[in-house]
C-alpha positions as a Markdown table, in Angstrom:
| # | Residue | x | y | z |
|---|---|---|---|---|
| 1 | Met | 0.1 | -0.1 | 0.1 |
| 2 | Asn | 1.2 | 3.6 | -0.8 |
| 3 | Glu | 1.8 | 5.9 | 2.1 |
| 4 | His | 0.7 | 9.3 | 1.9 |
| 5 | Val | 3.5 | 11.6 | 3.6 |
| 6 | Ala | 2.2 | 15.0 | 4.7 |
| 7 | Gly | 3.5 | 17.8 | 2.7 |
| 8 | Ser | 5.0 | 15.5 | 0.1 |
| 9 | Gly | 2.1 | 16.7 | -2.4 |
| 10 | Ala | 1.5 | 13.0 | -3.6 |
| 11 | Glu | -2.0 | 11.4 | -3.1 |
| 12 | Pro | -2.7 | 7.9 | -2.2 |
| 13 | Asp | -3.6 | 5.6 | -5.1 |
| 14 | Pro | -7.0 | 4.9 | -4.8 |
| 15 | Ala | -6.7 | 1.6 | -6.4 |
| 16 | Asp | -4.3 | 0.6 | -3.3 |
| 17 | Ala | -7.1 | 1.5 | -1.0 |
| 18 | His | -9.1 | -1.6 | -0.4 |
| 19 | Pro | -7.7 | -4.6 | -2.1 |
| 20 | Glu | -10.3 | -6.7 | -0.2 |
| 21 | Ser | -13.1 | -4.8 | -2.0 |
| 22 | Asp | -11.5 | -5.2 | -5.5 |
| 23 | Ala | -11.1 | -9.0 | -4.9 |
| 24 | Ala | -14.6 | -9.3 | -3.7 |
| 25 | Leu | -15.6 | -7.2 | -6.6 |
| 26 | Arg | -13.5 | -9.2 | -9.2 |
| 27 | Gly | -15.3 | -12.6 | -7.8 |
| 28 | Val | -18.7 | -11.1 | -8.6 |
| 29 | Ile | -17.9 | -9.8 | -11.9 |
| 30 | Asp | -16.3 | -13.0 | -13.0 |
| 31 | Asp | -19.2 | -15.0 | -11.8 |
| 32 | Tyr | -21.7 | -12.6 | -13.7 |
| 33 | Met | -19.4 | -13.2 | -16.9 |
| 34 | Ser | -19.3 | -17.0 | -16.7 |
| 35 | Thr | -23.1 | -17.0 | -16.2 |
| 36 | Phe | -24.1 | -14.9 | -18.9 |
| 37 | Glu | -21.3 | -15.4 | -21.4 |
| 38 | Pro | -21.4 | -11.9 | -23.0 |
| 39 | Glu | -19.6 | -11.3 | -26.4 |
| 40 | Pro | -16.0 | -10.1 | -26.0 |
| 41 | Glu | -16.5 | -6.8 | -27.4 |
| 42 | Asp | -19.2 | -6.0 | -25.1 |
| 43 | Thr | -16.8 | -6.7 | -21.9 |
| 44 | Ala | -13.7 | -4.9 | -23.2 |
| 45 | Gly | -12.5 | -2.9 | -20.2 |
| 46 | Leu | -15.8 | -3.7 | -18.2 |
| 47 | Arg | -14.1 | -5.1 | -15.3 |
| 48 | Glu | -11.7 | -2.0 | -15.1 |
| 49 | Arg | -14.3 | 0.4 | -15.7 |
| 50 | Ile | -16.3 | -0.9 | -12.7 |
| 51 | Leu | -13.5 | -1.2 | -10.5 |
| 52 | Arg | -12.5 | 2.4 | -11.5 |
| 53 | Leu | -15.9 | 3.5 | -10.4 |
| 54 | Val | -15.7 | 1.4 | -7.1 |
| 55 | Arg | -12.4 | 3.1 | -6.3 |
| 56 | Asp | -13.0 | 6.5 | -6.9 |
| 57 | Asp | -16.1 | 6.3 | -4.6 |
| 58 | Leu | -14.1 | 4.7 | -2.0 |
| 59 | Tyr | -11.8 | 7.3 | -2.3 |
| 60 | Arg | -14.3 | 10.3 | -2.2 |
| 61 | Gly | -15.6 | 8.6 | 1.2 |
| 62 | Pro | -19.1 | 7.6 | 2.0 |
| 63 | Ser | -21.7 | 9.8 | -0.2 |
| 64 | Thr | -25.3 | 10.4 | 0.8 |
| 65 | His | -27.8 | 9.5 | -2.0 |
| 66 | Leu | -30.9 | 11.9 | -2.7 |
| 67 | Gln | -33.0 | 13.4 | -5.5 |
| 68 | Thr | -33.9 | 16.4 | -6.6 |
| 69 | Gly | -37.7 | 17.8 | -6.5 |
| 70 | Arg | -37.9 | 16.6 | -10.0 |
| 71 | Gly | -36.7 | 13.2 | -9.1 |
| 72 | Asn | -33.2 | 13.3 | -10.5 |
| 73 | Pro | -31.0 | 11.5 | -8.2 |
| 74 | Phe | -27.5 | 12.7 | -7.1 |
| 75 | Ser | -25.0 | 11.7 | -4.3 |
| 76 | Ile | -23.0 | 14.4 | -2.2 |
| 77 | Ser | -20.3 | 13.4 | 0.1 |
| 78 | Thr | -21.7 | 12.7 | 3.6 |
| 79 | Ala | -19.1 | 15.0 | 5.3 |
| 80 | Ser | -20.6 | 17.7 | 3.2 |
| 81 | Val | -24.1 | 17.3 | 4.2 |
| 82 | Arg | -23.0 | 17.2 | 7.8 |
| 83 | Ser | -21.2 | 20.4 | 7.4 |
| 84 | Ile | -24.1 | 22.4 | 6.0 |
| 85 | Val | -25.8 | 21.2 | 9.2 |
| 86 | Arg | -23.1 | 22.0 | 11.5 |
| 87 | Ile | -23.0 | 25.5 | 10.0 |
| 88 | Ala | -26.7 | 26.0 | 10.6 |
| 89 | Val | -26.6 | 24.5 | 14.1 |
| 90 | Asp | -23.5 | 26.9 | 15.1 |
| 91 | Ser | -25.2 | 30.0 | 13.8 |
| 92 | Val | -27.5 | 29.7 | 16.5 |
| 93 | Asp | -26.3 | 31.7 | 19.4 |
| 94 | Gly | -25.2 | 29.5 | 22.5 |
| 95 | Ile | -25.3 | 26.5 | 20.5 |
| 96 | Arg | -22.5 | 24.1 | 19.3 |
| 97 | Ala | -23.0 | 21.2 | 17.0 |
| 98 | Arg | -21.8 | 18.0 | 18.3 |
| 99 | Ser | -22.7 | 14.8 | 16.0 |
| 100 | Val | -24.8 | 14.9 | 12.7 |
| 101 | Asp | -26.4 | 12.3 | 11.1 |
| 102 | Val | -28.6 | 12.9 | 7.8 |
| 103 | Glu | -30.5 | 10.1 | 6.3 |
| 104 | Pro | -32.4 | 10.1 | 2.9 |
| 105 | Ala | -36.3 | 10.0 | 3.6 |
| 106 | Gly | -39.3 | 10.6 | 1.7 |
| 107 | Asp | -41.0 | 8.9 | -1.0 |
| 108 | Pro | -39.5 | 8.5 | -3.4 |
| 109 | Glu | -36.4 | 7.8 | -1.0 |
| 110 | Gly | -34.0 | 10.5 | -1.0 |
| 111 | Ser | -36.7 | 13.3 | -1.9 |
| 112 | Ala | -36.3 | 14.6 | 1.6 |
| 113 | Ala | -34.0 | 14.0 | 4.8 |
| 114 | Thr | -34.2 | 13.3 | 8.3 |
| 115 | Val | -31.6 | 15.1 | 10.6 |
| 116 | Ala | -30.6 | 13.6 | 14.0 |
| 117 | Leu | -28.1 | 15.8 | 16.0 |
| 118 | Thr | -26.6 | 16.5 | 19.2 |
| 119 | Val | -25.6 | 19.9 | 20.7 |
| 120 | Ala | -23.6 | 21.3 | 23.5 |
| 121 | Met | -25.8 | 24.4 | 24.7 |
| 122 | Arg | -24.6 | 27.2 | 26.9 |
| 123 | Ala | -25.8 | 27.5 | 30.4 |
| 124 | Gly | -28.9 | 29.1 | 30.8 |
| 125 | Ile | -30.3 | 28.9 | 27.6 |
| 126 | Pro | -33.9 | 27.7 | 27.4 |
| 127 | Phe | -33.9 | 24.5 | 25.3 |
| 128 | Ala | -37.4 | 24.1 | 24.0 |
| 129 | Ala | -37.5 | 27.7 | 22.5 |
| 130 | Thr | -33.8 | 27.3 | 21.1 |
| 131 | Ala | -34.6 | 23.9 | 19.7 |
| 132 | Glu | -37.2 | 25.5 | 17.6 |
| 133 | Val | -34.7 | 28.3 | 16.4 |
| 134 | Ile | -32.2 | 25.1 | 15.7 |
| 135 | Arg | -34.8 | 23.3 | 13.7 |
| 136 | Gly | -35.8 | 26.3 | 11.5 |
| 137 | Ser | -32.2 | 27.2 | 10.7 |
| 138 | Val | -31.4 | 23.5 | 9.9 |
| 139 | Ala | -34.3 | 23.2 | 7.9 |
| 140 | Ala | -33.6 | 26.1 | 5.8 |
| 141 | Ala | -29.9 | 25.1 | 5.0 |
| 142 | Val | -30.8 | 21.8 | 4.1 |
| 143 | Leu | -33.6 | 23.2 | 1.5 |
| 144 | Ala | -31.1 | 26.0 | 0.4 |
| 145 | Glu | -28.1 | 23.8 | -0.1 |
| 146 | Leu | -29.7 | 20.4 | -1.1 |
| 147 | Gly | -32.9 | 21.4 | -2.5 |
| 148 | Ile | -34.8 | 19.1 | -0.2 |
| 149 | Pro | -36.9 | 19.5 | 2.8 |
| 150 | Ala | -35.7 | 18.4 | 6.3 |
| 151 | Val | -39.3 | 16.4 | 7.3 |
| 152 | Arg | -37.8 | 15.5 | 10.7 |
| 153 | Ile | -35.0 | 17.1 | 12.9 |
| 154 | Asp | -34.3 | 15.5 | 16.3 |
| 155 | Ile | -32.1 | 17.2 | 18.7 |
| 156 | Asn | -30.5 | 15.8 | 21.8 |
| 157 | Ala | -28.9 | 18.3 | 24.3 |
| 158 | Glu | -25.7 | 16.3 | 25.2 |
| 159 | Asp | -23.9 | 18.8 | 26.9 |
| 160 | Val | -24.0 | 22.3 | 28.8 |
| 161 | Tyr | -21.1 | 24.7 | 28.8 |
| 162 | Val | -20.2 | 28.0 | 30.5 |
| 163 | Asp | -18.5 | 30.5 | 28.4 |
């Protein structure tokens, strides 16, 4: 496996990222190819194209799969989705985002989102009123940035802090 050295400018090779996944995928492709016996011209480079897609996906990290209001599917990195929610939560006075989980929801799935998050709040802040402000901020950010509604926003106050 290639090692990435900070500051070297060299990126790790995604092909080296998950050799077990590559081997498993190669097995599935081989089974498929032996069962259906496609014409050789139909399979030229198929395995490498599939593996390149899988490697690229692994290299980018986990994705959240959603759809636009018109039903067009899209993927966005889960880290980006969490960042959108964190910024919305942190914009509320006296609140700091902790964990964030966003899951596709709606019918069809991915046309909406459910959000579960934990927060730390400054001592003396009334939770019930502030939770509604957090929900409004998160709902607006999800709609503005992702183009889908947040149909459920669960908030758990996990910690209290003093400035």
